[in-house]
Amino acid sequence: MNNIITFDKVSKSFGELKVLDQLNLEVKDGEKLALIGPSGSGKTTILRILMTLETIDSGFVSVNNEYLWHEKINDKVLPATDKHLQKMRDQIGMVFQQFNLFPHLTAIENVKQPQILVKKKNESEAKEKAEDLFNMIGLSDKIDHYPHQLSGGQQQRVAIARALAMDPKIMLFDEVTSALDPELVDEVLAVLRKLAADSDTTMLTVTHEMNFAQDFADRVLFFDAGQIVESGSPKELFSNPREERTKSFLRKFI
Amino acid sequence: MPCIITGQIFFMKEVIAFYPILIDGTITTIILTVLSAILALAISFVVGLSRISKFKIVRVLAIIYLEFFRGSSALVQMFFIYFVLPMWGIYFDALTAGVIAIGCNLGAYGSEVVRGGVLAVGKEQHEASLALNYSPYKRYRHVIIPQAIPVMIPTFGNLLIELLKLTAVASLITISDLTFMAHIIRVQTALTLEPFLVILVIYFIIASILVKIVDIIAKKFSRGRNIMIAGEN
Ligand SMILES: Nc1ncnc2c1ncn2[C@@H]1O[C@H](COP(=O)(O)OP(=O)(O)OP(=O)(O)O)[C@@H](O)[C@H]1O
Ligand SMILES: [Mg+2]
C-alpha cells in the first residue's frame, strides 16, 4: 500500500528546545495510528505540523505524494505558498483537545458552515450531511443547541462531526478525551472506535488511553524526546515492549 | 427663593413656545448623530482591522490615522474642514463637514474597540477555522468578527453617547442642531437658563433612547454564549 504521510528527517525547535530531531515516519493509506509517549515528547507537534498550524525547520513532510511544506516549481524545491498550503489542508482534518467549536453557532451550524463556505455545498446538501453525522454521533436531538448548552463529551462529538463533514483523507485527533470528565470519556471513544472500524480514512490519534489505543490502532508508536523509540501492532507493543523506555512508560499505565 | 422658581416655570412656557425650531433642532441633532455614527462605525472597522493586517504599511497608515484624529481636537478638525479646506477649493456644506469631522474623530476611538474585540477572540478559534481550511477573509468574516462584536457593543454604546454630546459643537459651524436653536431662543427671549435646561432634557432623552437601542442590539448579537434558546430545560 501507498504511504499517505511521510516525515523525512524532520526537525523542529521552539527556541532552544528541540522538539523533533530528524524524525522519520511513514503512515500507510487507511492506517489507524496511535501516538503515545510522555508529556512534551512532541506528539501534538507532529499533528500540528500536518495540520499546517506549525512550520518545520528542516526536512520534508509529504502528504499523498506531495510535499506539504514545500513546493516543486521548475525542479526547484521552494517553501510552500499559502495557496499550496490551502490545497493540502483540504485533505486533512483535526479534532482538538479543547473541542474549539464556534460558540456563536448552533451545533448543526458548526457542521454546516464549513461545508458551505469551504466545500461550496448548498444549504440542503450540507444539512443532509450534517444530519447523517449527528445521527452517527448520537446527537440528533441536540442539533439546535449552542456549544455552551452541551456537555464536554457532546461538544467533542460535534467537533468530530464537523471535521468529518469535510471528507478529509487524513484525520488527526489530539488527546480528544483528556479535557473531559471521566464519565464522558467513553461516549467519545465509542464514536472513534466506530469510525476506526467503519471508515478507510487514515487516522492519527494522540492518546493516553491505552485500552482505547489497543482497539483503535493498527499500529502504535511510542515517542520520546522527538524520536520514535518503538513501533508495532498494539498487541506487540503493549504486551511485549522491546525497549526499556517503552517498558517504563507503560508501567505507569498498569 | 420661591419667586425665582415660579418665574422660571413661567418663562419655561416662552421657551416651549419655540417648539417648532426645537423639533427641527432635535431632528438635525439626530441626523447628525446617525450619519456620524455610521461613518464612525465604518472607519472603526477599516482602521481597526488594518491595525492587525499582515502588511506593515497598512498597519502604519492605520496608526497614523489613529494618532492624528485622537491627538487633535474634533472642533478644530471641523473648523479646518469647514473654513480652511474651501481656501483650497474643497467645499463642504456645514452638515457634511460636521459629519466628516465627528465621524473621523469617533472612528479613531472606535478602531481601538474593534481591534481590542478582535484580539480578544482566542487563538484556538483561529486554529479551528484554519484546520477547516477557511481563507483568512472567511475566518474573520464568519468566525472571528461575529465573536468579537458582542465584546465591542457595550464600548460602542459608550462612544455613541460621546458622539451625541460631541454633535453640540457642530452649532459652531452654523449647523442648526439643538444647541444652535437654544442660542436662537436665548437671543430672542433674553432667557438663558430655560432654553439650555430644555435642550439638556432633550439630549438626555435622546441619549436614553440610544442606550436602549444599543441594549436591544447587544441582545441580538449575544446569541450563543449567553442567550438560552427557546424551550431549553
Ligand atoms: N508554541 C510553542 N512555543 C514554545 N514551546 C512549545 C510550543 N509548542 C510546544 N512547545 C513545547 O514543545 C514540547 C513538545 O510539545 P508537544 O505539545 O508536541 O508535546 P506532547 O507530546 O503533545 O505533550 P503532551 O502529552 O503534554 O500533550 C513541549 O516541551 C512544549 O512545551
Ligand atoms: Mg499534546
Coordinates of C-alpha atoms and ligand atoms in Angstrom, one line a residue:
Chain A
M1 CA 0.0 0.0 0.0
N2 CA 1.0 3.6 -0.6
N3 CA 2.3 5.8 2.1
I4 CA -0.1 8.7 2.6
I5 CA 2.2 10.5 5.1
T6 CA 6.0 10.6 5.2
F7 CA 8.2 12.6 7.5
D8 CA 11.7 12.7 6.1
K9 CA 14.3 13.9 8.6
V10 CA 12.0 16.5 10.0
S11 CA 13.3 18.8 12.7
K12 CA 11.5 21.4 14.7
S13 CA 12.6 23.6 17.6
F14 CA 10.8 26.1 19.8
G15 CA 13.7 28.5 20.6
E16 CA 16.4 26.4 22.3
L17 CA 14.1 23.4 22.7
K18 CA 14.5 20.8 20.0
V19 CA 11.1 19.1 19.9
L20 CA 11.6 16.9 16.8
D21 CA 15.0 15.7 15.9
Q22 CA 15.4 14.3 12.3
L23 CA 12.2 12.4 12.6
N24 CA 11.3 9.8 10.1
L25 CA 7.7 8.5 10.0
E26 CA 5.6 6.7 7.4
V27 CA 1.9 6.2 7.6
K28 CA 0.1 3.9 5.1
D29 CA -3.1 4.9 3.4
G30 CA -6.0 4.0 5.6
E31 CA -3.9 3.1 8.6
K32 CA -5.1 3.8 12.1
L33 CA -2.1 5.0 14.1
A34 CA -1.9 5.8 17.8
L35 CA 0.9 8.0 19.1
I36 CA 1.8 7.5 22.8
G37 CA 4.6 8.9 24.8
P38 CA 5.5 11.1 27.8
S39 CA 4.3 14.7 28.1
G40 CA 6.4 17.1 26.0
S41 CA 7.7 14.4 23.7
G42 CA 6.4 16.2 20.6
K43 CA 3.2 14.2 19.8
T44 CA 1.0 17.3 19.4
T45 CA 3.7 19.0 17.4
I46 CA 3.6 16.2 14.8
L47 CA -0.2 16.6 14.4
R48 CA 0.1 20.4 14.3
I49 CA 2.7 20.2 11.6
L50 CA 0.4 18.0 9.5
M51 CA -2.5 20.4 10.0
T52 CA -0.2 23.3 8.9
L53 CA -0.5 25.0 12.3
E54 CA 3.2 24.7 12.9
T55 CA 6.1 25.1 10.4
I56 CA 9.1 22.8 10.2
D57 CA 12.7 23.9 10.4
S58 CA 14.2 21.3 8.1
G59 CA 13.4 18.0 6.4
F60 CA 10.4 17.2 4.3
V61 CA 6.8 16.2 5.0
S62 CA 4.8 14.6 2.3
V63 CA 1.1 14.1 2.2
N64 CA -0.4 12.0 -0.6
N65 CA 3.0 12.1 -2.5
E66 CA 3.2 15.8 -2.5
Y67 CA 5.4 18.0 -0.3
L68 CA 3.3 19.7 2.4
W69 CA 5.7 22.5 3.5
H70 CA 7.5 22.8 0.1
E71 CA 6.5 23.2 -3.5
K72 CA 8.3 22.0 -6.5
I73 CA 8.4 24.8 -9.1
N74 CA 10.6 24.2 -12.2
D75 CA 12.5 21.4 -10.4
K76 CA 13.3 23.8 -7.6
V77 CA 12.0 23.0 -4.1
L78 CA 10.8 26.2 -2.5
P79 CA 8.8 26.9 0.7
A80 CA 5.1 26.4 0.2
T81 CA 2.9 29.3 -0.7
D82 CA -0.3 30.0 1.1
K83 CA -2.2 28.7 -2.0
H84 CA -0.3 25.4 -1.8
L85 CA -1.0 25.0 1.9
Q86 CA -4.6 25.7 1.3
K87 CA -4.8 23.0 -1.3
M88 CA -3.0 20.5 1.0
R89 CA -5.2 21.4 4.0
D90 CA -8.2 20.3 2.1
Q91 CA -7.1 16.6 2.7
I92 CA -6.6 16.9 6.4
G93 CA -9.0 17.4 9.4
M94 CA -8.2 17.8 13.0
V95 CA -10.1 17.4 16.3
F96 CA -8.6 19.4 19.2
Q97 CA -8.3 18.6 22.9
Q98 CA -10.5 21.6 23.8
F99 CA -13.1 21.0 21.0
N100 CA -12.8 24.6 19.7
L101 CA -16.4 24.7 18.4
F102 CA -17.6 28.0 17.1
P103 CA -19.6 29.3 20.2
H104 CA -21.8 31.7 18.2
L105 CA -23.2 28.9 16.0
T106 CA -25.5 26.1 16.9
A107 CA -24.3 22.5 16.8
I108 CA -25.7 21.9 13.3
E109 CA -24.5 25.3 12.1
N110 CA -21.0 24.4 13.2
V111 CA -21.1 21.3 11.0
K112 CA -22.9 23.0 8.0
Q113 CA -21.0 26.3 7.8
P114 CA -17.5 24.9 6.8
Q115 CA -19.2 22.7 4.2
I116 CA -20.9 25.6 2.6
L117 CA -18.0 28.1 2.9
V118 CA -15.1 25.8 2.0
K119 CA -16.6 22.8 0.1
K120 CA -19.1 25.1 -1.7
K121 CA -22.0 22.9 -0.9
N122 CA -25.5 24.3 -0.9
E123 CA -27.6 24.5 2.2
S124 CA -29.6 21.3 1.7
E125 CA -26.5 19.1 0.8
A126 CA -24.7 20.5 3.9
K127 CA -27.8 19.9 6.1
E128 CA -28.3 16.4 4.9
K129 CA -24.6 15.5 5.5
A130 CA -24.8 17.2 9.0
E131 CA -27.9 15.3 9.9
D132 CA -26.4 12.0 8.9
L133 CA -23.3 12.8 11.1
F134 CA -25.5 13.8 14.0
N135 CA -27.2 10.5 13.7
M136 CA -23.9 8.8 13.7
I137 CA -22.6 10.6 16.8
G138 CA -26.0 10.1 18.5
L139 CA -26.9 13.7 19.0
S140 CA -29.8 14.2 16.6
D141 CA -31.9 15.7 19.4
K142 CA -29.3 18.4 20.1
I143 CA -28.7 19.9 16.7
D144 CA -30.1 23.3 17.6
H145 CA -28.2 23.7 20.8
Y146 CA -25.3 26.1 21.2
P147 CA -22.0 24.6 22.3
H148 CA -22.3 26.1 25.8
Q149 CA -25.5 24.2 26.2
L150 CA -23.8 20.9 25.6
S151 CA -21.6 18.8 27.8
G152 CA -17.9 18.4 27.0
G153 CA -18.5 15.0 25.6
Q154 CA -21.3 16.2 23.4
Q155 CA -19.2 19.2 22.2
Q156 CA -16.3 16.9 21.3
R157 CA -18.6 14.6 19.3
V158 CA -19.9 17.7 17.4
A159 CA -16.3 18.7 16.8
I160 CA -15.7 15.2 15.4
A161 CA -18.7 15.5 13.1
R162 CA -17.6 18.9 12.0
A163 CA -14.2 17.6 10.9
L164 CA -15.7 14.5 9.2
A165 CA -18.2 16.6 7.2
M166 CA -15.2 17.9 5.2
D167 CA -14.4 14.4 4.0
P168 CA -10.7 14.5 4.8
K169 CA -8.4 11.8 3.7
I170 CA -6.5 12.1 7.0
M171 CA -8.0 12.7 10.4
L172 CA -5.9 13.9 13.3
F173 CA -7.1 13.5 16.9
D174 CA -5.1 15.2 19.7
E175 CA -6.0 13.8 23.1
V176 CA -9.6 14.3 22.3
T177 CA -10.8 13.0 25.7
S178 CA -8.3 14.5 28.0
A179 CA -10.3 17.6 28.7
L180 CA -13.3 15.6 29.6
D181 CA -14.8 14.5 32.9
P182 CA -14.1 10.7 33.3
E183 CA -17.7 9.7 32.9
L184 CA -17.9 11.5 29.5
V185 CA -14.8 9.8 28.0
D186 CA -16.5 6.6 26.9
E187 CA -19.1 8.2 24.7
V188 CA -16.4 10.0 22.7
L189 CA -14.2 6.9 22.4
A190 CA -17.2 4.9 21.3
V191 CA -17.6 7.2 18.3
L192 CA -13.9 7.0 17.5
R193 CA -13.9 3.2 17.7
K194 CA -16.9 3.0 15.4
L195 CA -15.1 5.4 13.0
A196 CA -11.9 3.4 13.0
A197 CA -13.8 0.2 12.3
D198 CA -16.1 1.6 9.5
S199 CA -14.0 4.1 7.5
D200 CA -10.9 3.8 5.4
T201 CA -9.8 7.3 6.3
T202 CA -6.2 7.5 7.6
M203 CA -6.3 8.3 11.3
L204 CA -3.6 9.5 13.7
T205 CA -4.6 9.8 17.3
V206 CA -2.5 11.0 20.3
T207 CA -3.9 9.4 23.4
H208 CA -3.2 8.4 27.0
E209 CA -5.9 5.8 26.9
M210 CA -4.0 2.6 26.4
N211 CA -7.1 0.4 26.2
F212 CA -8.5 2.7 23.5
A213 CA -5.3 2.7 21.6
Q214 CA -5.4 -1.1 21.6
D215 CA -8.8 -1.3 20.0
F216 CA -8.4 1.7 17.7
A217 CA -5.0 1.3 16.2
D218 CA -3.4 -0.9 13.6
R219 CA -0.1 0.4 14.8
V220 CA 1.2 2.1 18.0
L221 CA 4.2 4.5 18.0
F222 CA 6.0 5.2 21.2
F223 CA 7.6 8.6 21.2
D224 CA 10.2 10.1 23.4
A225 CA 12.3 13.2 23.0
G226 CA 11.2 13.8 19.5
Q227 CA 12.1 10.4 18.3
I228 CA 10.2 7.2 17.6
V229 CA 11.5 4.8 20.2
E230 CA 9.5 1.8 19.2
S231 CA 6.6 1.0 16.9
G232 CA 4.4 -2.1 16.4
S233 CA 1.0 -3.6 16.5
P234 CA -0.9 -2.8 19.7
K235 CA -0.5 -6.4 20.8
E236 CA 3.2 -6.4 20.3
L237 CA 3.9 -3.1 21.8
F238 CA 1.7 -3.4 24.8
S239 CA 2.3 -7.0 25.8
N240 CA 5.9 -7.3 24.6
P241 CA 7.7 -4.0 24.5
R242 CA 11.4 -4.3 23.5
E243 CA 12.8 -1.0 24.6
E244 CA 13.5 -0.2 28.2
R245 CA 12.0 3.3 27.8
T246 CA 8.8 1.9 26.5
K247 CA 8.5 -0.6 29.3
S248 CA 9.0 2.1 32.0
F249 CA 6.5 4.3 30.3
L250 CA 3.8 1.6 30.0
R251 CA 4.4 0.5 33.6
K252 CA 2.7 3.8 34.7
F253 CA -0.5 2.8 33.0
I254 CA -0.9 -0.6 34.6
Chain B
M1 CA -36.3 81.8 46.6
P2 CA -39.7 80.6 45.5
C3 CA -40.3 83.6 43.3
I4 CA -37.4 82.8 41.0
I5 CA -38.6 79.2 40.8
T6 CA -42.1 80.2 39.8
G7 CA -40.6 82.8 37.5
Q8 CA -38.7 80.1 35.8
I9 CA -41.7 77.8 35.4
F10 CA -43.4 80.8 33.9
F11 CA -40.7 81.5 31.4
M12 CA -40.4 77.9 30.5
K13 CA -43.6 78.4 28.6
E14 CA -42.0 81.0 26.5
V15 CA -39.3 78.6 25.6
I16 CA -41.7 75.8 24.9
A17 CA -43.5 78.2 22.5
F18 CA -40.5 77.8 20.3
Y19 CA -41.2 74.1 19.9
P20 CA -41.1 74.1 16.1
I21 CA -37.5 75.1 16.0
L22 CA -36.8 72.8 18.9
I23 CA -38.2 69.9 16.9
D24 CA -36.2 71.0 13.9
G25 CA -33.1 71.1 16.1
T26 CA -33.8 67.7 17.6
I27 CA -34.2 66.2 14.1
T28 CA -30.9 67.8 12.9
T29 CA -29.1 66.5 16.0
I30 CA -30.4 63.0 15.4
I31 CA -29.5 63.2 11.7
L32 CA -26.0 64.4 12.6
T33 CA -25.7 61.7 15.2
V34 CA -26.8 58.9 13.0
L35 CA -24.8 59.9 9.9
S36 CA -21.6 60.5 12.0
A37 CA -22.2 57.2 13.8
I38 CA -22.4 55.3 10.5
L39 CA -19.2 56.9 9.2
A40 CA -17.5 56.3 12.6
L41 CA -18.5 52.7 12.6
A42 CA -17.2 52.1 9.1
I43 CA -14.0 53.8 9.9
S44 CA -13.7 51.9 13.2
F45 CA -13.7 48.6 11.3
V46 CA -11.5 49.7 8.4
V47 CA -8.9 51.2 10.7
G48 CA -9.3 48.7 13.5
L49 CA -8.8 45.7 11.1
S50 CA -6.0 47.5 9.3
R51 CA -4.1 47.6 12.7
I52 CA -3.9 43.8 12.6
S53 CA -3.1 43.5 8.9
K54 CA -0.2 41.4 7.9
F55 CA 1.1 44.2 5.7
K56 CA 3.2 46.6 7.7
I57 CA 2.4 49.6 5.5
V58 CA -1.3 49.1 6.2
R59 CA -0.6 48.9 9.9
V60 CA 1.5 52.1 9.9
L61 CA -1.2 54.1 8.0
A62 CA -3.8 53.0 10.5
I63 CA -1.6 54.1 13.4
I64 CA -1.0 57.5 11.8
Y65 CA -4.8 57.9 11.3
L66 CA -5.5 56.9 14.9
E67 CA -2.9 59.2 16.4
F68 CA -3.8 62.1 14.2
F69 CA -7.5 62.0 14.9
R70 CA -7.2 61.0 18.6
G71 CA -4.5 63.5 19.2
S72 CA -6.2 66.7 18.0
S73 CA -9.5 68.4 18.8
A74 CA -12.6 67.4 16.9
L75 CA -13.7 71.1 17.0
V76 CA -10.5 72.2 15.3
Q77 CA -10.8 69.4 12.7
M78 CA -14.3 70.6 12.0
F79 CA -13.2 74.2 11.6
F80 CA -10.5 73.0 9.4
I81 CA -12.9 71.1 7.1
Y82 CA -15.4 73.9 7.0
F83 CA -13.3 77.1 7.0
V84 CA -9.8 76.1 5.7
L85 CA -10.5 73.5 3.0
P86 CA -12.6 76.0 1.0
M87 CA -9.4 78.1 0.7
W88 CA -8.0 75.2 -1.4
G89 CA -11.2 74.8 -3.4
I90 CA -12.7 72.0 -1.4
Y91 CA -16.2 72.9 -0.2
F92 CA -18.5 71.0 2.1
D93 CA -21.9 72.1 3.4
A94 CA -22.0 72.5 7.1
L95 CA -23.8 69.2 7.8
T96 CA -21.3 67.2 5.7
A97 CA -18.3 69.0 7.4
G98 CA -19.8 68.1 10.8
V99 CA -20.4 64.5 9.9
I100 CA -16.9 64.1 8.5
A101 CA -15.2 65.7 11.5
I102 CA -17.2 63.9 14.1
G103 CA -17.2 60.6 12.2
C104 CA -13.5 60.6 11.6
N105 CA -12.8 61.5 15.2
L106 CA -15.0 58.9 16.8
G107 CA -13.9 56.4 14.2
A108 CA -10.4 56.7 15.6
Y109 CA -11.6 55.8 19.1
G110 CA -13.9 53.1 17.6
S111 CA -10.9 51.5 15.8
E112 CA -9.4 50.7 19.1
V113 CA -12.6 49.0 20.2
V114 CA -12.6 46.9 17.0
R115 CA -9.0 45.9 17.4
G116 CA -9.5 45.0 21.1
G117 CA -12.6 43.0 20.3
V118 CA -10.9 41.0 17.5
L119 CA -7.8 40.4 19.6
A120 CA -10.0 39.1 22.4
V121 CA -11.1 36.1 20.3
G122 CA -8.8 33.2 21.3
K123 CA -6.1 31.7 19.2
E124 CA -7.9 28.3 19.2
Q125 CA -10.7 29.8 17.1
H126 CA -8.2 30.9 14.5
E127 CA -6.7 27.4 14.5
A128 CA -10.1 25.7 14.3
S129 CA -11.1 27.7 11.3
L130 CA -7.6 27.2 9.7
A131 CA -8.0 23.4 10.2
L132 CA -11.3 23.6 8.4
N133 CA -9.5 25.5 5.6
Y134 CA -11.2 28.8 5.9
S135 CA -9.5 31.5 3.9
P136 CA -8.3 34.5 6.0
Y137 CA -11.3 36.5 4.8
K138 CA -13.8 33.8 5.7
R139 CA -12.1 33.3 9.0
Y140 CA -12.6 36.9 10.0
R141 CA -16.0 37.3 8.4
H142 CA -17.6 34.2 9.7
V143 CA -15.7 33.2 12.8
I144 CA -13.7 35.9 14.4
I145 CA -15.7 39.1 13.9
P146 CA -19.1 37.6 14.8
Q147 CA -17.5 36.5 18.2
A148 CA -15.8 39.9 18.6
I149 CA -18.9 42.0 18.0
P150 CA -20.7 41.2 21.3
V151 CA -17.5 42.2 23.1
M152 CA -17.4 45.5 21.2
I153 CA -21.0 46.6 21.6
P154 CA -21.0 48.0 25.2
T155 CA -18.0 50.2 24.5
F156 CA -19.5 51.2 21.2
G157 CA -22.6 52.2 23.2
N158 CA -20.5 54.5 25.3
L159 CA -18.8 56.0 22.3
L160 CA -22.2 56.6 20.7
I161 CA -23.2 58.8 23.7
E162 CA -19.9 60.6 23.5
L163 CA -20.7 61.2 19.8
L164 CA -24.1 62.6 20.6
K165 CA -22.6 65.0 23.1
L166 CA -19.9 66.0 20.6
T167 CA -22.5 66.9 18.0
A168 CA -23.2 70.0 20.1
V169 CA -20.0 71.6 18.8
A170 CA -21.5 71.4 15.3
S171 CA -23.6 74.5 16.1
L172 CA -20.3 76.5 15.8
I173 CA -20.2 75.9 12.1
T174 CA -23.8 77.0 11.6
I175 CA -25.5 73.6 11.7
S176 CA -28.9 74.3 13.2
D177 CA -28.9 71.5 15.7
L178 CA -30.4 71.6 19.2
T179 CA -27.6 73.7 20.7
F180 CA -27.9 76.2 17.8
M181 CA -31.6 76.5 18.4
A182 CA -31.0 77.1 22.1
H183 CA -28.8 80.1 21.2
I184 CA -31.6 81.4 18.9
I185 CA -34.1 81.1 21.6
R186 CA -31.8 82.8 24.1
V187 CA -31.3 85.8 21.7
Q188 CA -35.0 86.1 21.0
T189 CA -36.3 85.8 24.6
A190 CA -33.3 87.1 26.5
L191 CA -33.6 84.0 28.7
T192 CA -30.5 81.9 29.3
L193 CA -31.2 79.2 31.8
E194 CA -34.5 78.0 30.3
P195 CA -33.5 77.2 26.7
F196 CA -30.4 75.3 27.9
L197 CA -32.4 73.5 30.5
V198 CA -34.9 72.4 27.9
I199 CA -32.2 71.1 25.5
L200 CA -30.4 69.4 28.3
V201 CA -33.5 67.4 28.9
I202 CA -33.9 66.6 25.2
Y203 CA -30.3 65.5 24.9
F204 CA -30.8 63.3 27.9
I205 CA -33.9 61.7 26.3
I206 CA -32.1 61.1 23.0
A207 CA -29.2 59.5 25.0
S208 CA -31.6 57.3 26.9
I209 CA -33.2 56.1 23.7
L210 CA -29.8 55.4 22.2
V211 CA -28.8 53.4 25.3
K212 CA -32.0 51.4 24.9
I213 CA -31.3 50.7 21.2
V214 CA -27.8 49.6 21.9
D215 CA -29.2 47.2 24.6
I216 CA -31.5 45.7 22.0
I217 CA -28.7 45.3 19.5
A218 CA -26.5 43.7 22.2
K219 CA -29.1 41.1 23.0
K220 CA -29.5 40.3 19.3
F221 CA -25.7 39.8 18.9
S222 CA -25.0 37.8 22.0
R223 CA -26.6 34.7 20.7
G224 CA -24.7 31.6 21.5
R225 CA -22.6 32.4 24.5
N226 CA -25.2 33.9 26.9
I227 CA -28.6 33.6 25.4
M228 CA -30.6 30.4 26.0
I229 CA -32.5 29.0 23.1
A230 CA -36.3 28.8 23.5
G231 CA -37.6 25.7 25.0
E232 CA -34.4 24.7 26.7
N233 CA -34.9 22.9 30.0
Ligands
LIG1 N1 4.4 27.3 20.6 C1 5.3 26.8 21.4 N2 6.3 27.6 21.9 C2 7.2 27.1 22.7 N3 7.3 25.8 23.1 C3 6.3 24.9 22.6 C4 5.3 25.4 21.8 N4 4.5 24.3 21.5 C5 5.0 23.3 22.1 N5 6.1 23.6 22.8 C6 7.0 22.7 23.6 O1 7.4 21.7 22.8 C7 7.4 20.5 23.5 C8 6.6 19.4 22.8 O2 5.3 19.8 22.8 P1 4.1 18.9 22.3 O3 2.9 19.7 22.6 O4 4.3 18.4 21.0 O5 4.2 17.7 23.3 P2 3.2 16.5 23.6 O6 4.0 15.2 23.3 O7 1.9 16.7 22.8 O8 2.9 16.6 25.1 P3 1.6 16.4 26.0 O9 1.4 14.9 26.2 O10 1.8 17.1 27.2 O11 0.5 17.0 25.2 C9 6.9 20.8 24.9 O12 8.0 20.9 25.8 C10 6.2 22.1 24.7 O13 6.3 22.9 25.9
MG2 MG 0.0 17.2 23.4

